[in-house]
mmCIF file of C-alpha atoms in Angstrom:
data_model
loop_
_atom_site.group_PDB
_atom_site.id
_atom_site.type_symbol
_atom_site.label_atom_id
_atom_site.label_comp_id
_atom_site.label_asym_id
_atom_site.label_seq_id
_atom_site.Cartn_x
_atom_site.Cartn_y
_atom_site.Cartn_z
ATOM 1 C CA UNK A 1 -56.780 -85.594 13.612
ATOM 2 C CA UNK A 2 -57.776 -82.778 16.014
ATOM 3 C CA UNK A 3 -61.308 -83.199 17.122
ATOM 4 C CA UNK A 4 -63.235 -82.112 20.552
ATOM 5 C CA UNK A 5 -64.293 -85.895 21.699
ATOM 6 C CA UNK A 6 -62.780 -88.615 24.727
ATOM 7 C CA UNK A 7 -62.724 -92.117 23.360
ATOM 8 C CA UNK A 8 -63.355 -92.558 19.779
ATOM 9 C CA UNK A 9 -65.353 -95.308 19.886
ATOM 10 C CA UNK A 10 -67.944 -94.093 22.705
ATOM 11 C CA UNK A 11 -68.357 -90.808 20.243
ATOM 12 C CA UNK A 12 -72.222 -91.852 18.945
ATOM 13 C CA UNK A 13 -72.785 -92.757 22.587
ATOM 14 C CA UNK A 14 -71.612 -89.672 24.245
ATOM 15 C CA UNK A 15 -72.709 -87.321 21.822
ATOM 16 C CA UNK A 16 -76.498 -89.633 22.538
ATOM 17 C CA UNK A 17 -76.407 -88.225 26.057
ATOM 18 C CA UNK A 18 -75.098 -85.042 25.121
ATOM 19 C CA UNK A 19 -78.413 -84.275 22.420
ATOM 20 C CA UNK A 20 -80.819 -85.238 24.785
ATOM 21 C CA UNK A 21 -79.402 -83.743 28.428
ATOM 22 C CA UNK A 22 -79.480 -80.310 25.917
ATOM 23 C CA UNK A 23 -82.900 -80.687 24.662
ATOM 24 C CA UNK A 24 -85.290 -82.887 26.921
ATOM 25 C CA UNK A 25 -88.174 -80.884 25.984
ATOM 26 C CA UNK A 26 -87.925 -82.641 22.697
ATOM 27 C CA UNK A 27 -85.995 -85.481 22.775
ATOM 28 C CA UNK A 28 -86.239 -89.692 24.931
ATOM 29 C CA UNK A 29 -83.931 -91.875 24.640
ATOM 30 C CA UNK A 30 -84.544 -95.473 24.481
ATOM 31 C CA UNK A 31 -82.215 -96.677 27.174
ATOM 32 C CA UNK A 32 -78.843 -98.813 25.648
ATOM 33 C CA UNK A 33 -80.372 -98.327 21.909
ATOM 34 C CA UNK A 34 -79.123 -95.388 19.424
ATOM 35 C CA UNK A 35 -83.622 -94.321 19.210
ATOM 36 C CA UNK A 36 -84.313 -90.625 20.426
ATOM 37 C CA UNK A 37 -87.913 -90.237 20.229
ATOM 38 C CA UNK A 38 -90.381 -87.135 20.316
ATOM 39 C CA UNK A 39 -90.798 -86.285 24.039
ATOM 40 C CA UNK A 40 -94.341 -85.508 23.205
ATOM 41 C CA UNK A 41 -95.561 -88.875 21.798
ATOM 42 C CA UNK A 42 -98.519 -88.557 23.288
ATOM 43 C CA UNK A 43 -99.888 -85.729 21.197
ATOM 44 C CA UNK A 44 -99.677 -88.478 17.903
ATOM 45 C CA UNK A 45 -102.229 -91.077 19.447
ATOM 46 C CA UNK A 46 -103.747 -92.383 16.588
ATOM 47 C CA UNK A 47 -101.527 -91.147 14.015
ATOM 48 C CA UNK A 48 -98.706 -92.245 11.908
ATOM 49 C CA UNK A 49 -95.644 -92.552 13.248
ATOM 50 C CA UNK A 50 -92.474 -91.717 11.049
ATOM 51 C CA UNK A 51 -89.692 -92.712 11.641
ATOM 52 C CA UNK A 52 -86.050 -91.965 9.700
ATOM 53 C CA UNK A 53 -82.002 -93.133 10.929
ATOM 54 C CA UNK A 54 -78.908 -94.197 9.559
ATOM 55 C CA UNK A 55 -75.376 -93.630 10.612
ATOM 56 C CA UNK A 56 -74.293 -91.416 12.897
ATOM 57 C CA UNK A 57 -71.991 -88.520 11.654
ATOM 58 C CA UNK A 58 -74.509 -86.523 9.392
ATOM 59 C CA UNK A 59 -76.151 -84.677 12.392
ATOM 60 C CA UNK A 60 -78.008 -82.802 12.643
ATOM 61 C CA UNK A 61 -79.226 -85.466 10.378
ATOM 62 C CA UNK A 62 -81.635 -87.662 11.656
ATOM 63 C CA UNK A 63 -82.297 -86.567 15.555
ATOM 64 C CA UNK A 64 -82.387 -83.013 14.781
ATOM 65 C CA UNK A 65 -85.803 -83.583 12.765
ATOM 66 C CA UNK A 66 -87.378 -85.271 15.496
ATOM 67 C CA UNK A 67 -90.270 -83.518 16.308
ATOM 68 C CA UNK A 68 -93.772 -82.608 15.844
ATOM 69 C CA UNK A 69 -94.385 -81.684 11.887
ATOM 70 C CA UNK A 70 -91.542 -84.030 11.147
ATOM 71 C CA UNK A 71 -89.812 -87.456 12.655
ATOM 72 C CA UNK A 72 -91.513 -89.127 15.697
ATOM 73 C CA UNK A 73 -88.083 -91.117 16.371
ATOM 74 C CA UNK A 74 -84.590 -91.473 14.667
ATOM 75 C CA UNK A 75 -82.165 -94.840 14.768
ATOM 76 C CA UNK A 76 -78.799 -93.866 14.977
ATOM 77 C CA UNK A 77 -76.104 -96.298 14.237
ATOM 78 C CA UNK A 78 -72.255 -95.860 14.430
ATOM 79 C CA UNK A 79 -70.542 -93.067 12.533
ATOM 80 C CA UNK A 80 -71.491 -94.341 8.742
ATOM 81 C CA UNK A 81 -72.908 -97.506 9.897
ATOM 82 C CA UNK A 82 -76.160 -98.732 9.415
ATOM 83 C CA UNK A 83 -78.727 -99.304 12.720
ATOM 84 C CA UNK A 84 -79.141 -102.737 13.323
ATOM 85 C CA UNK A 85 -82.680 -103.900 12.955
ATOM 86 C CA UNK A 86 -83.602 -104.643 16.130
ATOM 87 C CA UNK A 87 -82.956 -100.998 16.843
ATOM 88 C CA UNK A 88 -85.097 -100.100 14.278
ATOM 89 C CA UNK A 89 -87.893 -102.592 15.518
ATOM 90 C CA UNK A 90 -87.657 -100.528 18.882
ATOM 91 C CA UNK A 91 -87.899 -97.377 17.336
ATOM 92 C CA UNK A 92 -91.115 -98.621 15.351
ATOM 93 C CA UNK A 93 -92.858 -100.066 18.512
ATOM 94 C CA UNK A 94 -92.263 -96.797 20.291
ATOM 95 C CA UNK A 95 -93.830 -94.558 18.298
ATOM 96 C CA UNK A 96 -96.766 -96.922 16.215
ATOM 97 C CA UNK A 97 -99.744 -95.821 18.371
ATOM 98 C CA UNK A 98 -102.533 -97.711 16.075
ATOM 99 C CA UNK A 99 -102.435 -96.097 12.533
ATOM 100 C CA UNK A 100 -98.876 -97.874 11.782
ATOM 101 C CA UNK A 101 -95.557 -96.683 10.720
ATOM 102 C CA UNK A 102 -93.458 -94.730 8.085
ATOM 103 C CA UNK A 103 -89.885 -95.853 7.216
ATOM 104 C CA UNK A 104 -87.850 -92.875 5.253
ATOM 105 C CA UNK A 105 -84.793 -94.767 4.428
ATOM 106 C CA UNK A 106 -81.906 -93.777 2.560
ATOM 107 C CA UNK A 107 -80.314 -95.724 -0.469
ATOM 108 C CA UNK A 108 -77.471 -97.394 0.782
ATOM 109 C CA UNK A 109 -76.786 -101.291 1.042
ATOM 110 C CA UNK A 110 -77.212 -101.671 4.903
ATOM 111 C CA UNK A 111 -79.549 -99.032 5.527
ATOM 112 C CA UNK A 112 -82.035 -100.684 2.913
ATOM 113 C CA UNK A 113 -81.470 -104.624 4.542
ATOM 114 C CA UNK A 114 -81.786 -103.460 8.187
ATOM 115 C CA UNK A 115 -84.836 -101.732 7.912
ATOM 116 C CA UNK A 116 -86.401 -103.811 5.982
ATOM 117 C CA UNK A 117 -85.847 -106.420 7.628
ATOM 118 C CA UNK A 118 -87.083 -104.622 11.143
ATOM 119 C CA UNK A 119 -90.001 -103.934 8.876
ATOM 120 C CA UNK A 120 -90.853 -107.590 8.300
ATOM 121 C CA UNK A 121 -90.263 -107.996 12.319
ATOM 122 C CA UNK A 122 -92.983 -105.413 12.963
ATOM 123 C CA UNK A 123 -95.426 -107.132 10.518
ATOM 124 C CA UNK A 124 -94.712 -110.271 12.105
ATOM 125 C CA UNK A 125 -96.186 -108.034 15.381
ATOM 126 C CA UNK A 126 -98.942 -106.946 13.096
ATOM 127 C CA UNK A 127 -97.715 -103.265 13.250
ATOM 128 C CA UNK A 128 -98.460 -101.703 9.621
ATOM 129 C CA UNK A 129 -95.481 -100.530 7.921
ATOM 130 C CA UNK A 130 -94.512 -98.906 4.784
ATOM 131 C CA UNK A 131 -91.436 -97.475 3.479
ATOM 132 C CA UNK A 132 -89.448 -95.489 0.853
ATOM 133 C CA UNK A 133 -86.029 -95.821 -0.283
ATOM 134 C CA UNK A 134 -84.492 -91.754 -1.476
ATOM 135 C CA UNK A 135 -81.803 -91.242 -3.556
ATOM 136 C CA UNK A 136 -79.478 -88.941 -4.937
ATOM 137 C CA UNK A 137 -78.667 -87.976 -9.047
ATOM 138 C CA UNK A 138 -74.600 -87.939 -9.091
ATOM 139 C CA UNK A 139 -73.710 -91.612 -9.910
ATOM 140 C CA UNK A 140 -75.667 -94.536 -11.232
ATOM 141 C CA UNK A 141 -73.738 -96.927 -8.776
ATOM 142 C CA UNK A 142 -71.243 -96.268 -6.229
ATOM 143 C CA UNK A 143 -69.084 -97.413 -3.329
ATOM 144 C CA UNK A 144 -71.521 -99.312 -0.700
ATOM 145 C CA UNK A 145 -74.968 -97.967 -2.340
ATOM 146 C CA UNK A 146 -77.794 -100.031 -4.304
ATOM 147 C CA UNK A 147 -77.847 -97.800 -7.213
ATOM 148 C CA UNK A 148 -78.156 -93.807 -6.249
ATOM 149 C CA UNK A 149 -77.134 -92.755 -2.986
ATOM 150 C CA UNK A 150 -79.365 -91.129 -0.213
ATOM 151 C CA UNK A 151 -78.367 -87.531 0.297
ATOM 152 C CA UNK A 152 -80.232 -84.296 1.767
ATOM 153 C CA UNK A 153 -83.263 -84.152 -0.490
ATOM 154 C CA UNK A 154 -84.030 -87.059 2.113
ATOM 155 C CA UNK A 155 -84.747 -84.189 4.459
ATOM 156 C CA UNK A 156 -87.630 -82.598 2.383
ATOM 157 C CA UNK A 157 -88.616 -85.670 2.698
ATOM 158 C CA UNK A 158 -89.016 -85.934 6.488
ATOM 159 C CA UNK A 159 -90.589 -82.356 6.309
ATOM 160 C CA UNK A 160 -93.845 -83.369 4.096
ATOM 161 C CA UNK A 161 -94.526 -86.811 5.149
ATOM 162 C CA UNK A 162 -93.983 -85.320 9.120
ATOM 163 C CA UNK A 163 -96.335 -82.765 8.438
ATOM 164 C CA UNK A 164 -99.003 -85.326 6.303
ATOM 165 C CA UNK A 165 -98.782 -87.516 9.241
ATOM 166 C CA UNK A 166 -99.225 -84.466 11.611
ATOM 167 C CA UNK A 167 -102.345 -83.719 10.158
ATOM 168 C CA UNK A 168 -103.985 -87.248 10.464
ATOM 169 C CA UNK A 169 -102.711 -88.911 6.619
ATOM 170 C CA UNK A 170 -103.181 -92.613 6.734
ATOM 171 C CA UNK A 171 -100.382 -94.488 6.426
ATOM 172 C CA UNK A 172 -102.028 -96.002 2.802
ATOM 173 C CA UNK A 173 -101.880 -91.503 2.212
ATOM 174 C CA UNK A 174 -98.046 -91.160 3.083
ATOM 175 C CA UNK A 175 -97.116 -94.072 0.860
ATOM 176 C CA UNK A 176 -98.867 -92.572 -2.178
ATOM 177 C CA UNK A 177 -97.414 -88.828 -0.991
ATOM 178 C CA UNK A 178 -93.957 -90.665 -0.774
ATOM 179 C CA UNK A 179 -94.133 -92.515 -4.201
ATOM 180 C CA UNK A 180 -95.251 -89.024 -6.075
ATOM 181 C CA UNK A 181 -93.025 -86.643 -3.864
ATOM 182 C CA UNK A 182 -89.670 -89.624 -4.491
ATOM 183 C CA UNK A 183 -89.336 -88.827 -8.480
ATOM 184 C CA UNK A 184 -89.490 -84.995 -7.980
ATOM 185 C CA UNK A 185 -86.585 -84.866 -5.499
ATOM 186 C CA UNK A 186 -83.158 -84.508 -6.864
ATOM 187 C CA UNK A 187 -79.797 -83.862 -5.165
ATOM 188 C CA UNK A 188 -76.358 -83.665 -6.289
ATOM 189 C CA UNK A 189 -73.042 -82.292 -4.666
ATOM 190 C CA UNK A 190 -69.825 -81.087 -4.738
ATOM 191 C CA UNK A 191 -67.049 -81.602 -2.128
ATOM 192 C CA UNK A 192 -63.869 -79.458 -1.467
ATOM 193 C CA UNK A 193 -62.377 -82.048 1.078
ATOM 194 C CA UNK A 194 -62.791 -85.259 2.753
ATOM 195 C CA UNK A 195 -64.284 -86.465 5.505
ATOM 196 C CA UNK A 196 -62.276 -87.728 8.913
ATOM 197 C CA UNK A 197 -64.105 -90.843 10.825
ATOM 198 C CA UNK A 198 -62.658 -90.871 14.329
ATOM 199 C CA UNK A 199 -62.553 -94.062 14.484
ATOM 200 C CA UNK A 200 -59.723 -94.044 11.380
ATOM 201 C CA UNK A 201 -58.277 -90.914 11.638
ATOM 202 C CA UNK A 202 -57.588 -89.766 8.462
ATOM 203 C CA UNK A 203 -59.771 -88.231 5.820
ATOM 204 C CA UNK A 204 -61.966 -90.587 3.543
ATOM 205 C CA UNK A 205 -59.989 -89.455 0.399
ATOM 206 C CA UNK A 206 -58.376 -86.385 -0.227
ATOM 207 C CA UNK A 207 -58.114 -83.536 -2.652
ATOM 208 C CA UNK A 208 -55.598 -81.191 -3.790
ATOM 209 C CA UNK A 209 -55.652 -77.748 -1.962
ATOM 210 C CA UNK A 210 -56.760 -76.778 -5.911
ATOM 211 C CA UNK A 211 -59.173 -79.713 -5.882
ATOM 212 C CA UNK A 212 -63.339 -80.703 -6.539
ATOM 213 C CA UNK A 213 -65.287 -83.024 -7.131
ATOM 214 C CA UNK A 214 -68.451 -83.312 -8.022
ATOM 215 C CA UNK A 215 -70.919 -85.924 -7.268
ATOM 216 C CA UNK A 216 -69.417 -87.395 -3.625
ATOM 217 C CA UNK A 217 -71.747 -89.548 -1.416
ATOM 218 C CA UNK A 218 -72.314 -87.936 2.297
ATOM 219 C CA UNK A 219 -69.531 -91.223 3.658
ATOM 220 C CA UNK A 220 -67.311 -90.265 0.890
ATOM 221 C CA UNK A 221 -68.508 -92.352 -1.976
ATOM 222 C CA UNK A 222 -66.854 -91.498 -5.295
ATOM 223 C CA UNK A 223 -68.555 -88.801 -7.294
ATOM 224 C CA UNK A 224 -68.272 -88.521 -11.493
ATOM 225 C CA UNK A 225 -65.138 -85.863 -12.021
ATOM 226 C CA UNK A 226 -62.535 -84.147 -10.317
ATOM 227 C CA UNK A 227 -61.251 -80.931 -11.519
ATOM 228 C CA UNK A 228 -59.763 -77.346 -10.461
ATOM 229 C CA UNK A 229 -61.822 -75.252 -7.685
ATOM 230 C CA UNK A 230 -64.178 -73.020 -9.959
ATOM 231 C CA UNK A 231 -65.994 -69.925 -8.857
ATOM 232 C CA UNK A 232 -69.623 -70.174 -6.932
ATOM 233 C CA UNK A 233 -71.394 -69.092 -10.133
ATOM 234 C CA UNK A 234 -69.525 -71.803 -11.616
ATOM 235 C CA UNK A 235 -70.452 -74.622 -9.287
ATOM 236 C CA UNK A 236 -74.260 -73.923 -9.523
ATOM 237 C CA UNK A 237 -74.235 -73.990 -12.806
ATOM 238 C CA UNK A 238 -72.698 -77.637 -12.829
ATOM 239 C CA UNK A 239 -75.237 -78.715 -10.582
ATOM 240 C CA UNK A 240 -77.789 -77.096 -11.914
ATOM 241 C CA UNK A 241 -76.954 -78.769 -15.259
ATOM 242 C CA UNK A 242 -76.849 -82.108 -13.736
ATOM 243 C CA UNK A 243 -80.226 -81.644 -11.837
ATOM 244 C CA UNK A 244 -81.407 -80.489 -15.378
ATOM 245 C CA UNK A 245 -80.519 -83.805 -17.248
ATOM 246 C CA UNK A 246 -82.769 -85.746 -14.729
ATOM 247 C CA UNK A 247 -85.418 -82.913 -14.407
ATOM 248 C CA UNK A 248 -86.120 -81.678 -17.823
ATOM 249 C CA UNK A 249 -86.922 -77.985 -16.062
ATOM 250 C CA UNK A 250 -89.455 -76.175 -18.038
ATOM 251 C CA UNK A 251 -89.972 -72.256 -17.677
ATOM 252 C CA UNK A 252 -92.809 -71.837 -15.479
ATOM 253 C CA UNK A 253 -91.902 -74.969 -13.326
ATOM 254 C CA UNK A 254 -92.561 -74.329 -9.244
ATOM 255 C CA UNK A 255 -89.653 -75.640 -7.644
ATOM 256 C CA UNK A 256 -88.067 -76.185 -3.916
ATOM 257 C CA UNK A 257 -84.508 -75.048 -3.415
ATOM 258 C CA UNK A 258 -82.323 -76.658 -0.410
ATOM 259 C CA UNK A 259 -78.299 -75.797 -0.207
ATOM 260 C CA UNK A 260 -76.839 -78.322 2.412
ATOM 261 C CA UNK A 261 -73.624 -77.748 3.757
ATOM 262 C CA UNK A 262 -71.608 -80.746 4.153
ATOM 263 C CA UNK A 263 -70.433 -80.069 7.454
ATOM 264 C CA UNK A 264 -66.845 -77.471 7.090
ATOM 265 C CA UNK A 265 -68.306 -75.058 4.747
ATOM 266 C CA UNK A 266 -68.940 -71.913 6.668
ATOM 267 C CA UNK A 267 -72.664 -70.575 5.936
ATOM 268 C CA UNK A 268 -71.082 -66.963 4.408
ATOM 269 C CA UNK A 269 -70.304 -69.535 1.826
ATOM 270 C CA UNK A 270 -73.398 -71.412 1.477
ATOM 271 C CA UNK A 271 -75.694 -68.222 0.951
ATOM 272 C CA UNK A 272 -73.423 -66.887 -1.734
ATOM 273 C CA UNK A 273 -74.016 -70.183 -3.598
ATOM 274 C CA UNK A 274 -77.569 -70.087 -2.930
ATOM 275 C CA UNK A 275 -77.676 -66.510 -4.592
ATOM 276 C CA UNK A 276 -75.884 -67.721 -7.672
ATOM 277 C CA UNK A 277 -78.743 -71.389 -7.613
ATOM 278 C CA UNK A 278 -81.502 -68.756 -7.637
ATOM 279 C CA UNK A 279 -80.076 -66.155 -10.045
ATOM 280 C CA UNK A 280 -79.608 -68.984 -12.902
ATOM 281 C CA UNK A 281 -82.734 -70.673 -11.647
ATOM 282 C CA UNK A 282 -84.466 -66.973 -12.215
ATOM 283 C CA UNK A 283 -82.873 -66.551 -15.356
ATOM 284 C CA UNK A 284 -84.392 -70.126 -16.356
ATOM 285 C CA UNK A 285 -88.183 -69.162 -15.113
ATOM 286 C CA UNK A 286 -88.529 -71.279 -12.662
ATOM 287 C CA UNK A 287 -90.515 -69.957 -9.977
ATOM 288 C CA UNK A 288 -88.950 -71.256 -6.560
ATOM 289 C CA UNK A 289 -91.597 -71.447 -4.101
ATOM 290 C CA UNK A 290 -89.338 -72.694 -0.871
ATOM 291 C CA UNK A 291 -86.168 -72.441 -0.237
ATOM 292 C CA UNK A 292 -83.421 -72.941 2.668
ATOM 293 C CA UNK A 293 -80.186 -72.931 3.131
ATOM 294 C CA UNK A 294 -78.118 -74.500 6.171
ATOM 295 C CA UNK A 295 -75.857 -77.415 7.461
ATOM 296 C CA UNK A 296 -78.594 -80.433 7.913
ATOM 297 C CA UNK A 297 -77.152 -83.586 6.370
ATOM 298 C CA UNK A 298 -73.470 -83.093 6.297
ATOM 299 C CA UNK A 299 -70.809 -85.679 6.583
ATOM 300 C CA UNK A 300 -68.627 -85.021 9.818
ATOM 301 C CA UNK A 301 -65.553 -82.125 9.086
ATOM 302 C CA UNK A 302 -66.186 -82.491 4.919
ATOM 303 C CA UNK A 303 -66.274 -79.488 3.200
ATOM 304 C CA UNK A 304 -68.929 -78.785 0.374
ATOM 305 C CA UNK A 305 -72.359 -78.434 -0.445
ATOM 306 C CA UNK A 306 -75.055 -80.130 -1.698
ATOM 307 C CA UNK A 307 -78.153 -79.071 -3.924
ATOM 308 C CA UNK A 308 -81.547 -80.068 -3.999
ATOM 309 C CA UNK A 309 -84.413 -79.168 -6.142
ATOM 310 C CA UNK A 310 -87.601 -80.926 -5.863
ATOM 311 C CA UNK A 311 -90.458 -80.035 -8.187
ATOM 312 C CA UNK A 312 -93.407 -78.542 -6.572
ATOM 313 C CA UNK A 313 -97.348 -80.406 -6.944
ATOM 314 C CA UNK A 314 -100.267 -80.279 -5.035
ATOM 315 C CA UNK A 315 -100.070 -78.383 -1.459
ATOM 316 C CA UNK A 316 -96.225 -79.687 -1.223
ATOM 317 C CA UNK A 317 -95.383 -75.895 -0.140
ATOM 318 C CA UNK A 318 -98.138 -75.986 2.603
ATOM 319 C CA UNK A 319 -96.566 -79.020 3.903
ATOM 320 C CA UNK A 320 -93.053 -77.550 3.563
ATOM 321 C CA UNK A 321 -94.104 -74.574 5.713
ATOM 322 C CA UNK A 322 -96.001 -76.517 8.036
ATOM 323 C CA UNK A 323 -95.171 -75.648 11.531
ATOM 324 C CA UNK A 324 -92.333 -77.794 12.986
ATOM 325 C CA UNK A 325 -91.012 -77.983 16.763
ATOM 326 C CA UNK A 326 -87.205 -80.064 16.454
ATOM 327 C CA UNK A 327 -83.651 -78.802 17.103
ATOM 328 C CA UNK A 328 -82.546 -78.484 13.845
ATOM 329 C CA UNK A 329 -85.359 -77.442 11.286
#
């Protein structure tokens, strides 16, 4: 294992200090917790807070989208460990200002019992809060996840509600936005290698140097098939098929395109993917209306990518493009 870090279990904790000595015009910590909060809080009196988390080794997943336009605060746990609730309770008293609090929470197992249950601990404070659970398209069950698996579509996610909430949604709004954005959002993806947990020191699973597979979860989670590497054009096209069996695209559709890069896949890469997603999507007639491309949910040193489509209603693309202040977005 060769990796830049001191003791491998203070990594989340050092690399805590590290986000927020680097970036204190947008970033608190909550002292002897895994929260980073917006520095401007302030400027959301009276407004919704969101808040998002999980476990640590996805960055810039979930601090790098704290901001204004997007998350007021992020719970980070250990690398692929859920927060513990009382965390998550800290995070929602810091940022609920009066109009309650937004949970974005991702589908696995721990992350779905801990917040809830720092949900029902902030109700018992009479602090409204909603949630939503996201999930991915690649497996019907899998390795540590209630169903479908939370991926990178989470992050459009964070991007609409953030900017709903921004512009003075209730929190009765964001729940409807998230319950009609949730079945629009699809992501699927494709690994090339395996991820290393310091902690273990040795790769999740591991592939042949000729090696896929498609459908792996962002801690390593089995996907549906392994076979030989395939060309870029290739690759979309599986994806793109698999979005397509939960999508039924129709020419004409308006569509959001997001390429994630798991984490070791070099962004020369990632953009020549992205140019075969929106040839075949052009081909198809769907008219993508947003689209990015970059490293923000990976899963430590795996290699890969990850595709998202989400199907565009209502001012969606508004929100999408709304203006955002956080490291990563």
């Amino acid at each position: 294992m060769k990796k830049i870090i001191n003791d491998p279990k203070q990594v989340v904790e050092e690399m805590l200090q590290g986000m927020v000595k680097s970036y204190p015009d947008y970033l608190k910590r909550i002292p002897e917790t895994g929260v980073v909060y917006r520095t401007d809080l302030a400027k959301i009196a009276g407004k919704v807070g969101i808040v998002s988390g999980g476990g640590s080794g996805h960055e810039p997943a979930h601090a790098g989208f704290v901001g204004a336009g997007m998350l007021s605060a992020a719970v980070c746990g250990e690398v692929f460990t859920s927060p513990t609730p009382d965390q998550i309770f800290e995070a929602i008293k810091q940022v609920n200002s009066g109009a309650g609090v937004f949970l974005v929470i991702k589908n696995y197992s721990g992350d779905v019992m801990n917040f809830e249950m720092a949900q029902d601990m902030a109700e018992m404070e009479e602090i409204p809060v909603k949630s939503i659970v996201v999930d991915d398209v690649a497996v019907e069950n899998s390795t540590y996840t209630q169903g479908r698996r939370g991926v990178a579509g989470t992050i459009l996610m964070h991007k609409i509600l953030g900017a709903a909430a921004d512009q003075g949604a209730s929190l009765d709004e964001i729940a409807d936005l998230a319950t009609a954005v949730l079945p629009n959002l699809k992501t699927v993806a494709v690994a090339l290698s395996g991820a290393t947990v310091p902690e273990v020191g040795k790769p999740g699973f591991v592939l042949a140097d000729d090696e896929i597979e498609y459908g792996v979860g962002i801690h390593g989670e089995p996907g549906y098939r392994r076979e030989k590497l395939q060309p870029s054009k290739k690759l979309a096209n599986e994806l793109i098929e698999k979005l397509r069996s939960e999508f039924r695209f129709r020419k004409g559709d308006a569509v959001a395109v997001l390429v994630n890069g798991m984490g070791a896949t070099p962004l020369m890469e990632q953009y020549v993917f992205m140019n075969d997603v929106l040839d075949q999507l052009a081909e198809e007639g769907l008219r993508v209306r947003f689209s990015k491309v970059g490293n923000l949910m990976t899963s430590l040193d795996m290699a890969g990518v990850s595709l998202t489509i989400l199907k565009i209603k209502d001012d969606w693309v508004d929100k999408l493009n709304y203006a955002t202040h956080t490291i990563a977005w």
